[in-house]
Coordinates of C-alpha atoms in Angstrom, one line a residue:
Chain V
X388 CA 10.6 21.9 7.9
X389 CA 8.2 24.4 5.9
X390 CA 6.0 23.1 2.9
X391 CA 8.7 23.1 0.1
X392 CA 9.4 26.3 -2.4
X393 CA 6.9 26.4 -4.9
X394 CA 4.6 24.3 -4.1
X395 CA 2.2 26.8 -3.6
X396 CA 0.5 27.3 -0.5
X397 CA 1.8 28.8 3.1
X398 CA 2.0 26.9 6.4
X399 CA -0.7 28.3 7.5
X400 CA -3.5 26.6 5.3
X401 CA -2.3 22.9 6.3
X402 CA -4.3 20.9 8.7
X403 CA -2.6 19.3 11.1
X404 CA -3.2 16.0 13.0
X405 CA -1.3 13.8 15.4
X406 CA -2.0 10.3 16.6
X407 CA -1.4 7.7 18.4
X408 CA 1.6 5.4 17.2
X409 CA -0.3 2.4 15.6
X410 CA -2.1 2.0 12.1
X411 CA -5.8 2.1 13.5
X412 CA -5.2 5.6 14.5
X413 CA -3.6 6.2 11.5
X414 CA -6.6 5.8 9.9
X415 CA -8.4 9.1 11.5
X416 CA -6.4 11.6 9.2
X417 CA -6.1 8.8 6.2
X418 CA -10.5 9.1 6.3
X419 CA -10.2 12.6 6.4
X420 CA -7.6 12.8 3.4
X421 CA -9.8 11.0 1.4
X422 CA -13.2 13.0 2.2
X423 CA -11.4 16.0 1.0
X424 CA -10.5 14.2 -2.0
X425 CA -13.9 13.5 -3.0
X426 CA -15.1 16.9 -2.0
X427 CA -12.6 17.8 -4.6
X428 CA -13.5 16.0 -7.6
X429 CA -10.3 13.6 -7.4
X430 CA -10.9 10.8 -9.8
X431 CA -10.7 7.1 -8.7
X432 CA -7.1 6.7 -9.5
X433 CA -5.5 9.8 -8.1
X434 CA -7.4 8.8 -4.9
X435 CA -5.9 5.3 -5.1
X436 CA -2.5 6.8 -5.7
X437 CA -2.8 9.3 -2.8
X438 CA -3.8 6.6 -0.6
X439 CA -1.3 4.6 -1.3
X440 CA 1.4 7.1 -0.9
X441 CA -0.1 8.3 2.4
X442 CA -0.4 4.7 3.2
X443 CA 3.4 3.5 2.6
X444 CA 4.3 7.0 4.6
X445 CA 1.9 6.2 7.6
X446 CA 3.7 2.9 7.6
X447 CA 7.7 3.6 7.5
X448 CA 6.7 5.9 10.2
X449 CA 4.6 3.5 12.8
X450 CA 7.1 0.7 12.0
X451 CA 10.9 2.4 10.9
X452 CA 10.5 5.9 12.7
X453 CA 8.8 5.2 15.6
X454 CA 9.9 1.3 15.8
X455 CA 6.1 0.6 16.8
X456 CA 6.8 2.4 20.6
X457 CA 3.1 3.1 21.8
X458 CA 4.4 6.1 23.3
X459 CA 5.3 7.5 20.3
X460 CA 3.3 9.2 17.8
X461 CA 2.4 10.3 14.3
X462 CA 1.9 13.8 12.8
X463 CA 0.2 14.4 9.5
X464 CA -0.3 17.7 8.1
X465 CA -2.6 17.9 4.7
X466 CA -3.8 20.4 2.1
X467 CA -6.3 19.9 -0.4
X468 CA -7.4 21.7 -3.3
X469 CA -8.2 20.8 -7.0
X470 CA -5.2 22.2 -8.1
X471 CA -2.8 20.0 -5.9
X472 CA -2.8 17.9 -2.5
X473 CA 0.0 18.0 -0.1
X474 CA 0.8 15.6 2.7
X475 CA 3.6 15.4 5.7
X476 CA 4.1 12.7 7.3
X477 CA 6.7 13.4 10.3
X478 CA 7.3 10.3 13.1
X479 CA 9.2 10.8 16.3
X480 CA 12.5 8.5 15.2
X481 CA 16.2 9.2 14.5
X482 CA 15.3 9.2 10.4
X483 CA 17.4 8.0 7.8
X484 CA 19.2 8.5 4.2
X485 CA 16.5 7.5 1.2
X486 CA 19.6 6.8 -0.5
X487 CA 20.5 4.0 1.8
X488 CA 17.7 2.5 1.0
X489 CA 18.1 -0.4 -2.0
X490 CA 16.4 -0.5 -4.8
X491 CA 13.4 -3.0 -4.9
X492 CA 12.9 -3.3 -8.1
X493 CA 16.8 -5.1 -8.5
X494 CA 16.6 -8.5 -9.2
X495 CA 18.1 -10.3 -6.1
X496 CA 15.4 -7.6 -4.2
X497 CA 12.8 -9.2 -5.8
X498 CA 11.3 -11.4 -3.4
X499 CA 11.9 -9.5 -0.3
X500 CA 8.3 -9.2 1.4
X501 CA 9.7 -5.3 2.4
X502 CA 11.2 -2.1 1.1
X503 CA 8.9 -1.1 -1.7
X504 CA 7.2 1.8 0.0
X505 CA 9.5 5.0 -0.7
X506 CA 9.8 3.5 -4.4
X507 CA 5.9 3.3 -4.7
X508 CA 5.2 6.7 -2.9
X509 CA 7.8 8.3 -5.6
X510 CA 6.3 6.6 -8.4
X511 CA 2.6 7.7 -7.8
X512 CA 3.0 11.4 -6.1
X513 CA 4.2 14.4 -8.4
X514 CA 7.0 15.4 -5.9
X515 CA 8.7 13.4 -2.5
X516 CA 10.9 15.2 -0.6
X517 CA 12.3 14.6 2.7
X518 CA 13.7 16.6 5.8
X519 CA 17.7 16.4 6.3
X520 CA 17.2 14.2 9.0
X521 CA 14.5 11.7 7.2
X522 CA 12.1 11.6 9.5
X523 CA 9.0 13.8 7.8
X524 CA 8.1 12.8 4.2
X525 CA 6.6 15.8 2.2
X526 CA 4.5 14.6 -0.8
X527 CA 2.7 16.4 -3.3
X528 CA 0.5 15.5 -6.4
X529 CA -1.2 18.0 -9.2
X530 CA -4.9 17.6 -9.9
X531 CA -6.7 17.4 -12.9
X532 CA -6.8 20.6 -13.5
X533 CA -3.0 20.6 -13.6
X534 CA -2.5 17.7 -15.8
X535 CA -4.0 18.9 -19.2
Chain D
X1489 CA -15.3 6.2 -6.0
X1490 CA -13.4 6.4 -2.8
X1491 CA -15.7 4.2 -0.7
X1492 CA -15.1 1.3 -3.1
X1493 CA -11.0 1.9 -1.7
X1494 CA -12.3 1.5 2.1
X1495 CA -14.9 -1.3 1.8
X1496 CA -13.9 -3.9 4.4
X1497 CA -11.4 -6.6 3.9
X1498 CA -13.5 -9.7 3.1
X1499 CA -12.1 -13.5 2.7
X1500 CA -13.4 -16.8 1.2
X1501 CA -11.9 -19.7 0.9
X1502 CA -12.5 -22.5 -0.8
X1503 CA -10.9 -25.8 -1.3
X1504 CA -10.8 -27.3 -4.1
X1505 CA -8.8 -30.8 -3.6
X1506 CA -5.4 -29.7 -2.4
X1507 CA -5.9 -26.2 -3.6
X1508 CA -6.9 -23.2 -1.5
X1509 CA -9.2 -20.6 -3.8
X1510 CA -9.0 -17.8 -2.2
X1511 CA -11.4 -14.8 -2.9
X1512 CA -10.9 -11.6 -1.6
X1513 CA -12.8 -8.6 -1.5
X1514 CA -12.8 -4.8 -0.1
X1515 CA -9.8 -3.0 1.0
X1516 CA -6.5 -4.3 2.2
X1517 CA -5.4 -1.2 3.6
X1518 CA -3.2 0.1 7.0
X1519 CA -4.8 -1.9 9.7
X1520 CA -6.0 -5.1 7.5
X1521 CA -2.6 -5.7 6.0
X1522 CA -1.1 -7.8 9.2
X1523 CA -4.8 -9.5 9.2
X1524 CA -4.4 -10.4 5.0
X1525 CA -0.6 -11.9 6.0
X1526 CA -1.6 -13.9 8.8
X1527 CA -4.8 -15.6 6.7
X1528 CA -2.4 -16.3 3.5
X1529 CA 0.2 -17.9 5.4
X1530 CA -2.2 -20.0 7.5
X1531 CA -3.6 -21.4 4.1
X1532 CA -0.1 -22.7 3.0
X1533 CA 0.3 -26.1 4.3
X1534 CA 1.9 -29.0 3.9
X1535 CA -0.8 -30.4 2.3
X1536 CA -2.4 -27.7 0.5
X1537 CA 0.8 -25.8 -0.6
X1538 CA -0.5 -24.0 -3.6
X1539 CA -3.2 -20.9 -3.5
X1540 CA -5.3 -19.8 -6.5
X1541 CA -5.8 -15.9 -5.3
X1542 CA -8.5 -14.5 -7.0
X1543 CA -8.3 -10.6 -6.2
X1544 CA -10.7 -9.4 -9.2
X1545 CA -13.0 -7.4 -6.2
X1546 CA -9.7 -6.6 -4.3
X1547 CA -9.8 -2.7 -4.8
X1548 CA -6.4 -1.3 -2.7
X1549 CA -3.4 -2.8 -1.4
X1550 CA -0.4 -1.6 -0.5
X1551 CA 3.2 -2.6 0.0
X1552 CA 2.9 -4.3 3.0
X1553 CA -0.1 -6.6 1.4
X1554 CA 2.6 -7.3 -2.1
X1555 CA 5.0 -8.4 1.0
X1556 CA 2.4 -11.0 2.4
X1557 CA 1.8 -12.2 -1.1
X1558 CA 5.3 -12.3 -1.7
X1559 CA 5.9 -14.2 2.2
X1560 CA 2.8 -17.0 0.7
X1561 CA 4.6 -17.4 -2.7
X1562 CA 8.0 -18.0 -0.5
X1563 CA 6.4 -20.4 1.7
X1564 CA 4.5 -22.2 -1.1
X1565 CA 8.0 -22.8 -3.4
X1566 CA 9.2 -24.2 0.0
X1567 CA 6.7 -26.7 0.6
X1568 CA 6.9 -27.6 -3.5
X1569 CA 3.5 -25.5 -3.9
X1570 CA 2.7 -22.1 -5.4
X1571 CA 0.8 -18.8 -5.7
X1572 CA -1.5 -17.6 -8.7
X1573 CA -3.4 -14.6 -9.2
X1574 CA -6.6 -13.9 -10.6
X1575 CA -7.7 -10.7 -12.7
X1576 CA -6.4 -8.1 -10.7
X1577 CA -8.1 -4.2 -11.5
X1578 CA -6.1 -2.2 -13.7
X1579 CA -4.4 -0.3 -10.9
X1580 CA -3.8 -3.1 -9.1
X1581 CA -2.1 -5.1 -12.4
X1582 CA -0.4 -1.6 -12.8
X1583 CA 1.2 -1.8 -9.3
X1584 CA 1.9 -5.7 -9.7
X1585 CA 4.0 -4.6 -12.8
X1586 CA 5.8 -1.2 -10.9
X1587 CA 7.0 -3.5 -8.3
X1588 CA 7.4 -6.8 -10.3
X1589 CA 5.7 -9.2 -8.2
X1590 CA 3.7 -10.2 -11.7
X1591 CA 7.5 -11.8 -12.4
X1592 CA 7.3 -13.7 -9.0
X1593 CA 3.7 -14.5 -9.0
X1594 CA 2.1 -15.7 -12.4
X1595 CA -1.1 -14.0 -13.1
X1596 CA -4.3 -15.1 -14.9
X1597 CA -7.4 -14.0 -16.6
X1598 CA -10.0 -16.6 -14.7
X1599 CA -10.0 -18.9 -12.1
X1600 CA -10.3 -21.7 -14.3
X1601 CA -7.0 -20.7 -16.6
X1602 CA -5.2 -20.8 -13.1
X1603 CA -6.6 -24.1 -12.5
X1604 CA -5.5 -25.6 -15.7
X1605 CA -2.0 -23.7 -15.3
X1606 CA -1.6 -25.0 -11.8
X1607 CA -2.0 -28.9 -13.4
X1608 CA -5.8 -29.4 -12.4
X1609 CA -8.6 -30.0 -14.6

């Protein structure tokens, strides 16, 4: 999958990392995400947000997607300006329907120690969208400069 | 401002009769959540079933730290205990209330006021 209509940049300006199937190595491009954020100007809670997001995504895919198989691994592709930041978070498993998913936030959900992360990385990015298959997460938030 | 969302995952405990206060500082992100689950759960106990968590330094945590708090406060009703928490940063009280753990977990301005609420002195 391409970065989404009109979210304004090509293919060609993302950055693209893959790792190892585990959440140290998840880390690398997670570091890297949120240098760029501060060479940016990104305040302390869109930086919170963004990690978060990134974080949840980096999750569903070393412990859903990729069903925590060493052999496996992670791709994140990444864009940065002050305008907007984009993230893709693709993992190597059979995907699934964000519908199917229930909604944690229901009462008899409440206390289930899982299944918050899609609902959180919707709540704090702009835009989530997901490949027909469900297995790469696109994610984009404005900047400052975008939120008068 | 994004160093004080990496700072190291840092844990005190301290008892206070059959209480566990529990400080924690830094970062509980990707690779310290599983750590931050394992140390809460340890602390519930038989005899020590309910944990004041003080989390007013605690600058990130994601869903997968919420699940261990949740997985504590489940093991803590079980053993006739609970789970309180202490002053969380205003996006961390922000993601308490998006994903409702505030209504599973009471919350509270000091140590003390959890103290008092939890039926100590």
């Amino acid at each position: 999958m391409k970065v989404p209509a009109g979210w304004g940049i090509a293919d060609t300006q993302l950055t693209e990392l893959v790792v190892p199937n585990d959440l140290r190595s998840a880390k690398q491009p997670e570091d890297r995400i949120l240098a760029a954020l501060a060479r940016s100007g990104y305040d302390a809670d869109s930086t919170f947000a963004i990690k978060l997001a990134l974080e949840e995504a980096v999750t569903n895919a070393v412990k859903h997607g990729n069903r925590n198989d060493p052999r496996k691994h992670v791709v994140v592709k990444y864009y940065v300006d002050a305008r907007r930041v984009i993230i893709m978070v693709r993992d190597e498993g059979p995907g699934f329907r964000p519908a199917d998913v229930p909604d944690c936030t229901a009462e008899e959900n409440l206390e289930r120690p899982n299944g918050r992360g899609i609902m959180l990385m919707q709540s704090y990015m702009t835009k989530v969208c997901y490949n027909s298959t469900g297995n790469e997460v696109w994610m984009m938030k404005l900047g400052a400069e975008c939120n008068p | 401002m994004s160093h004080s969302l990496s700072e190291p995952l840092d844990f005190h405990v301290r008892r206070d009769g059959a209480i566990n206060v529990v400080t924690v500082r830094g970062a509980a992100d990707l690779d310290d959540a599983e750590s931050f689950a394992q140390r809460l759960l340890q602390l519930i106990e038989p005899a020590s079933a309910t944990m004041i968590l003080d989390v007013s330094d605690l600058t990130f945590i994601s869903s997968a730290g919420i699940g261990a708090m949740l997985a504590a406060a489940s093991r803590a009703k079980d053993l006739s205990g609970s789970v309180h928490l202490v002053n969380p940063r205003p996006t961390l009280a922000r993601l308490f209330q998006l994903t409702r753990l505030d209504e599973i977990i009471p919350t509270h301005p000091t140590v003390e006021a959890a103290r008092r609420a939890v039926g100590g002195s």
